[in-house]
PDB file of C-alpha atoms in Angstrom:
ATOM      1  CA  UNK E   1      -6.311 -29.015  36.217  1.00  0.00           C
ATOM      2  CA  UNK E   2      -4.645 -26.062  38.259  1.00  0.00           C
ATOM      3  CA  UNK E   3      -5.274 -23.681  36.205  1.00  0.00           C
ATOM      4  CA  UNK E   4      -9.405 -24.798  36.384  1.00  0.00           C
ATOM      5  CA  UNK E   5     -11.606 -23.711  33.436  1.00  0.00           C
ATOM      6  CA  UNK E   6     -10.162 -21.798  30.687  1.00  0.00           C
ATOM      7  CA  UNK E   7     -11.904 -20.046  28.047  1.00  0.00           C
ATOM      8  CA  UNK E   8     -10.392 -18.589  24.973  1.00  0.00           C
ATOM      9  CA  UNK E   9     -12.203 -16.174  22.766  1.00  0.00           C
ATOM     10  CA  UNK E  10     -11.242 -14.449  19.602  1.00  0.00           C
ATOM     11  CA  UNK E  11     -13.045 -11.395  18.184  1.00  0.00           C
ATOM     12  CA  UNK E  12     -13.133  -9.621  14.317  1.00  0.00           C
ATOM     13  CA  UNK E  13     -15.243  -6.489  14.321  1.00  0.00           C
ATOM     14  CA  UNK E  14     -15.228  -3.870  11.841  1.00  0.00           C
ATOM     15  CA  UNK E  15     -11.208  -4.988  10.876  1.00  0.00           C
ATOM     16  CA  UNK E  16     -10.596  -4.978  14.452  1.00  0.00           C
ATOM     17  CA  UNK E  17      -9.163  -8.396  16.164  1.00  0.00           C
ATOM     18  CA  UNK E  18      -9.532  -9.061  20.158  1.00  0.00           C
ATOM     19  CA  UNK E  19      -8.103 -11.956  21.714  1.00  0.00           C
ATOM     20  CA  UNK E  20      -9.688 -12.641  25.706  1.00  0.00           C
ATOM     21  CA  UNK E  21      -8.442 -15.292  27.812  1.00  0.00           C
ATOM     22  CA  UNK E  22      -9.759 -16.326  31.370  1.00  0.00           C
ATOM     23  CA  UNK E  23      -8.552 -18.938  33.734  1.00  0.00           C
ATOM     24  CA  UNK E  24     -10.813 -20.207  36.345  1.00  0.00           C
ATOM     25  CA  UNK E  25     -12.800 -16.942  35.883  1.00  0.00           C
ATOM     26  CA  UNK E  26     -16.243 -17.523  37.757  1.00  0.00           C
ATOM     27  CA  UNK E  27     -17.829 -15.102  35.719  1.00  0.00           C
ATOM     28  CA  UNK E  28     -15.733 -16.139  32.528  1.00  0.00           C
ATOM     29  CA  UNK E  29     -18.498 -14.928  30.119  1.00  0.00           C
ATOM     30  CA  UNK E  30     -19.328 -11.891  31.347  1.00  0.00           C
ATOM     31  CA  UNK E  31     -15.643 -11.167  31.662  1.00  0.00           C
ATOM     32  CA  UNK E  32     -14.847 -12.128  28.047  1.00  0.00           C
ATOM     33  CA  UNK E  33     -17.564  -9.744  26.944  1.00  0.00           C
ATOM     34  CA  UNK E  34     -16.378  -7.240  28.548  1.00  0.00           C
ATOM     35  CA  UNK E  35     -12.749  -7.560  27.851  1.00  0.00           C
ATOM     36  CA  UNK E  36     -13.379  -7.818  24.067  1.00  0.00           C
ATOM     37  CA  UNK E  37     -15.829  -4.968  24.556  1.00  0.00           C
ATOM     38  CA  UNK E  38     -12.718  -3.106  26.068  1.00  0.00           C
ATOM     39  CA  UNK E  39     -10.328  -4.243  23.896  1.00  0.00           C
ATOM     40  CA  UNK E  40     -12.026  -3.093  20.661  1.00  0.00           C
ATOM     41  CA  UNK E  41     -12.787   0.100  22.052  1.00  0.00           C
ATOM     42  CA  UNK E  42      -8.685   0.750  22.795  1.00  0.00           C
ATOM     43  CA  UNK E  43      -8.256   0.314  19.410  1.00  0.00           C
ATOM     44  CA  UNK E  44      -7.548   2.768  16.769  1.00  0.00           C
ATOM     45  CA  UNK E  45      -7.795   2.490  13.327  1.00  0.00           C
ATOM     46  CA  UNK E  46      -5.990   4.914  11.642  1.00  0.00           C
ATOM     47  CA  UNK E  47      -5.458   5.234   7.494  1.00  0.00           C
ATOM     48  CA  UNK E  48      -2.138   6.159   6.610  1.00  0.00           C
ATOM     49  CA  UNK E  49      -1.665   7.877   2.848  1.00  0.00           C
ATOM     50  CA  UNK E  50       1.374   9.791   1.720  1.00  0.00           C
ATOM     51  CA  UNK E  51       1.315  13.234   1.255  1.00  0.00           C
ATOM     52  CA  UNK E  52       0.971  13.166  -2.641  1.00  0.00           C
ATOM     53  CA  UNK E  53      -1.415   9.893  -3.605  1.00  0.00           C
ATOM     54  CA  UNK E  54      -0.940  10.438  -7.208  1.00  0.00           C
ATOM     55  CA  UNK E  55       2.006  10.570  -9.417  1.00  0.00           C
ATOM     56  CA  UNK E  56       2.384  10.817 -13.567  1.00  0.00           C
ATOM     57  CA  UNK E  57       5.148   8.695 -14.371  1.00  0.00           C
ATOM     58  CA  UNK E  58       6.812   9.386 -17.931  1.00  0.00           C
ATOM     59  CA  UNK E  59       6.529   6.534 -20.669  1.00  0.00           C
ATOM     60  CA  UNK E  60       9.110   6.037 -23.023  1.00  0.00           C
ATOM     61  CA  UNK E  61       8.286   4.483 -26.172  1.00  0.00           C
ATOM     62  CA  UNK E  62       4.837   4.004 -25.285  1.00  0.00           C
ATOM     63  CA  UNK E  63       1.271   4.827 -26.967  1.00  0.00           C
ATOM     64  CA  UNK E  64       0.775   6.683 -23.685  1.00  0.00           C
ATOM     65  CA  UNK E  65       3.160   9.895 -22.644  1.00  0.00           C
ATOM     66  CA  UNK E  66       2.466   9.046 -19.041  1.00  0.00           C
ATOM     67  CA  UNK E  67       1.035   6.311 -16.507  1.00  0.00           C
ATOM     68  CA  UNK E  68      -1.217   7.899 -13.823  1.00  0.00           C
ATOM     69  CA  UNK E  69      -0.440   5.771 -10.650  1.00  0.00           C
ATOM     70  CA  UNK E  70      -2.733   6.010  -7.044  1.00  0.00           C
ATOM     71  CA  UNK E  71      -1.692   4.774  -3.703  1.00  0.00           C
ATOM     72  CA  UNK E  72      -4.368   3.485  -1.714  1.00  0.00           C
ATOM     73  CA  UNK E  73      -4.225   4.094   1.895  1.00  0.00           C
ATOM     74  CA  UNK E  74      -2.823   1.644   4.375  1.00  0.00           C
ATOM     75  CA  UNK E  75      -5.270   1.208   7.323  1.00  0.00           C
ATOM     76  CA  UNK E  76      -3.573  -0.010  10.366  1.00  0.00           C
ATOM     77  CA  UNK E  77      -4.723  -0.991  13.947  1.00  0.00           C
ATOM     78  CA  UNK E  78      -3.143   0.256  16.552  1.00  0.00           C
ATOM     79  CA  UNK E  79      -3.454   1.711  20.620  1.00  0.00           C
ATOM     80  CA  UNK E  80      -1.554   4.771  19.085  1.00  0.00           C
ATOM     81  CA  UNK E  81      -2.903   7.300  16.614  1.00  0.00           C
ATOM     82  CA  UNK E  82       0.562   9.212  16.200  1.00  0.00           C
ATOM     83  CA  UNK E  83       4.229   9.242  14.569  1.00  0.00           C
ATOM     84  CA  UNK E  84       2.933   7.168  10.965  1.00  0.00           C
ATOM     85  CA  UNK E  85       4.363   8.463   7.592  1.00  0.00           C
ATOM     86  CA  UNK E  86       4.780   6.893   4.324  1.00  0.00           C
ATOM     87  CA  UNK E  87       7.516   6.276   1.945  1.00  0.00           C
ATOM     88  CA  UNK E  88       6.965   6.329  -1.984  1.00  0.00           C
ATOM     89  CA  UNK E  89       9.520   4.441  -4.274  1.00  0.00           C
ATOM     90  CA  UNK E  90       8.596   5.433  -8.266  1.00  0.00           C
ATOM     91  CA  UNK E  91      11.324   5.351 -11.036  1.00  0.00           C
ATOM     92  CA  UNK E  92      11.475   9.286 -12.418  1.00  0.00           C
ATOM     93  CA  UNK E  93      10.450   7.175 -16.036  1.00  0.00           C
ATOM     94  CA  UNK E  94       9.272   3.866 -17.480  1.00  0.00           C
ATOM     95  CA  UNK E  95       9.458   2.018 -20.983  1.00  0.00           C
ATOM     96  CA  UNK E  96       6.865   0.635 -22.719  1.00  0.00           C
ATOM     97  CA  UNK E  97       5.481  -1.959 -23.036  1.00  0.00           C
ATOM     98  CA  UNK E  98       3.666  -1.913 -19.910  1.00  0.00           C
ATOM     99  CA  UNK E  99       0.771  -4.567 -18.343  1.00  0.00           C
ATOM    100  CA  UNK E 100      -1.671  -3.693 -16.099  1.00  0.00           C
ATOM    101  CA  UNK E 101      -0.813  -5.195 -12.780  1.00  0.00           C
ATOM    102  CA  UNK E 102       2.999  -5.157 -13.178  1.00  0.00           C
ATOM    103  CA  UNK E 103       4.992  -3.542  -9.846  1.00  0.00           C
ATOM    104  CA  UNK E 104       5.825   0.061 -10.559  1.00  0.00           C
ATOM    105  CA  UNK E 105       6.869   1.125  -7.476  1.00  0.00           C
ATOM    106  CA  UNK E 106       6.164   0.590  -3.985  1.00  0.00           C
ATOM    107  CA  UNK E 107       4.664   2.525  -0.349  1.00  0.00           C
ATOM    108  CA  UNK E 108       6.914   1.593   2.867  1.00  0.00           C
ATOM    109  CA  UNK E 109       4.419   3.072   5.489  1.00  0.00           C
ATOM    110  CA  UNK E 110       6.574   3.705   9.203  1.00  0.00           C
ATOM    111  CA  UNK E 111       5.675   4.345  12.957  1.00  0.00           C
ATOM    112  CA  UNK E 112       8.569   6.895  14.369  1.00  0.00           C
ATOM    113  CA  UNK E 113      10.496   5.304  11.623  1.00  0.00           C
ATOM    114  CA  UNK E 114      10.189   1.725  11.973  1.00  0.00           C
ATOM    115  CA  UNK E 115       9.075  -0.222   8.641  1.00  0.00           C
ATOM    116  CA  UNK E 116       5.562  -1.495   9.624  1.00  0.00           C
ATOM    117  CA  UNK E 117       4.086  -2.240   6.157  1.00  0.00           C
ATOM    118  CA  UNK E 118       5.010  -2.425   2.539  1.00  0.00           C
ATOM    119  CA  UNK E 119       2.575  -2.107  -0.772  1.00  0.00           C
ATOM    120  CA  UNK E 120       3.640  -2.410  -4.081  1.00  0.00           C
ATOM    121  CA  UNK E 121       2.069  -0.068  -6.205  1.00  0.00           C
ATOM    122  CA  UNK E 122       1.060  -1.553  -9.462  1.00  0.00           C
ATOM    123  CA  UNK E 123       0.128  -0.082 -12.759  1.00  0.00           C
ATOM    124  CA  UNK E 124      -3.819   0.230 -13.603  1.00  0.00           C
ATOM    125  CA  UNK E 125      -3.837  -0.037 -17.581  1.00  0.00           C
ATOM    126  CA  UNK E 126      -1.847  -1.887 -20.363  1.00  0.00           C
ATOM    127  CA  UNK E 127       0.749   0.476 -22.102  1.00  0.00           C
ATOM    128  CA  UNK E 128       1.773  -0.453 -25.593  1.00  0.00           C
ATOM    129  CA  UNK E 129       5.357  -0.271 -27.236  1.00  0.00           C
ATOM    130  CA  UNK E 130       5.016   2.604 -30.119  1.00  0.00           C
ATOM    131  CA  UNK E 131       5.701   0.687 -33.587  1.00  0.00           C
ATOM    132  CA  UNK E 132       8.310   3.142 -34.857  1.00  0.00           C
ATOM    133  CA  UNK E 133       9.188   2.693 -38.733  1.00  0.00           C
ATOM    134  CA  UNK E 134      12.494   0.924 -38.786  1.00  0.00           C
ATOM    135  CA  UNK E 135      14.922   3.598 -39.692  1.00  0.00           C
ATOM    136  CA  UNK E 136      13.675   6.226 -37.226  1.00  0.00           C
ATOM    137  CA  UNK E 137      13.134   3.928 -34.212  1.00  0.00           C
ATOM    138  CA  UNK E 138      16.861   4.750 -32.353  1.00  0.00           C
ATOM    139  CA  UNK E 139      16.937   8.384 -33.243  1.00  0.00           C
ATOM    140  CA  UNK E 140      13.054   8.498 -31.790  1.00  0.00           C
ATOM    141  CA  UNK E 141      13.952   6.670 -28.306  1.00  0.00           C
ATOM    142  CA  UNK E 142      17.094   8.972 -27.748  1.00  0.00           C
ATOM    143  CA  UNK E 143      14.376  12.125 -28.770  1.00  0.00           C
ATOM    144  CA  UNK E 144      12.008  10.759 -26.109  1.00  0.00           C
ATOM    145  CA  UNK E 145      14.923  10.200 -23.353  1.00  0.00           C
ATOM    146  CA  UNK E 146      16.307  13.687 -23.775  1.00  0.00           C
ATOM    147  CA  UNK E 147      12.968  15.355 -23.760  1.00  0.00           C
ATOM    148  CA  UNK E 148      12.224  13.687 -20.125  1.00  0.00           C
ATOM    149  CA  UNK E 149      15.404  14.435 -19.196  1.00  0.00           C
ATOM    150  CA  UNK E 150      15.986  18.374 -20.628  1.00  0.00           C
ATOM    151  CA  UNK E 151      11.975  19.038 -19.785  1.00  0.00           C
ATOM    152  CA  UNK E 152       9.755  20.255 -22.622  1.00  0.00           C
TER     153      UNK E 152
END
């Protein structure tokens, strides 16, 4: 009873969240208005991508040579618009089979190197397992190793 009327309010606009709170506030409308109106316009949203958003990743034993992967941006409120980077984590090759929607890699996004966020990065399309005959199947995967690893 102290602490008189209180008014909470809580505010999504546009991916932005505001949170006002009065306590025996006279004018507690008026001031909730304008705090969230404040509040929102403090805000910064600011979309973080790595410097390369798109990497081929060798297949081994695969129908496909290569899986194209994308990493979406990472869109993060904040009072700050500085000092973000991201992270990519890909393997330099992956074997087949491969189903769309399994984790690939991952993005660790960072403010002045603090973790803030993590994505996992996930492939986009099905990858089959190449149906070698029998008798040339090892001698194919070790071709298919060495080539990734000597280059072309």
């Amino acid at each position: 009873k102290k602490s008189g009327r209180c008014l909470v309010s809580a505010v999504k606009r546009d991916g932005k969240y505001v949170i006002a709170v009065t306590l025996n506030a006279p004018n507690d409308w008026q001031d909730h208005k304008n705090m969230v109106e404040y509040g929102l316009s403090k805000i910064i949203q600011t979309e973080i991508t790595p410097k390369k958003s798109e990497y081929e990743i060798p297949v081994i034993s695969g129908t496909t040579e290569s899986l194209t992967v994308k990493i979406k941006p990472f869109l993060l409120n904040s009072s700050e618009s500085e000092g973000f980077s991201c992270k990519v984590y890909l393997p330099p090759y992956i074997f087949a089979p491969i189903k769309k929607g399994e984790v690939i890699g991952k993005a660790v996004y960072m403010q002045n190197g603090k973790i803030i966020a993590k994505q996992e990065i996930l492939a986009d399309a099905d990858i089959k397992l190449y149906k070698y005959k029998k008798q040339n199947n090892i001698l194919k995967n070790f071709l298919h190793i060495a080539q990734f690893i000597l280059g072309d």
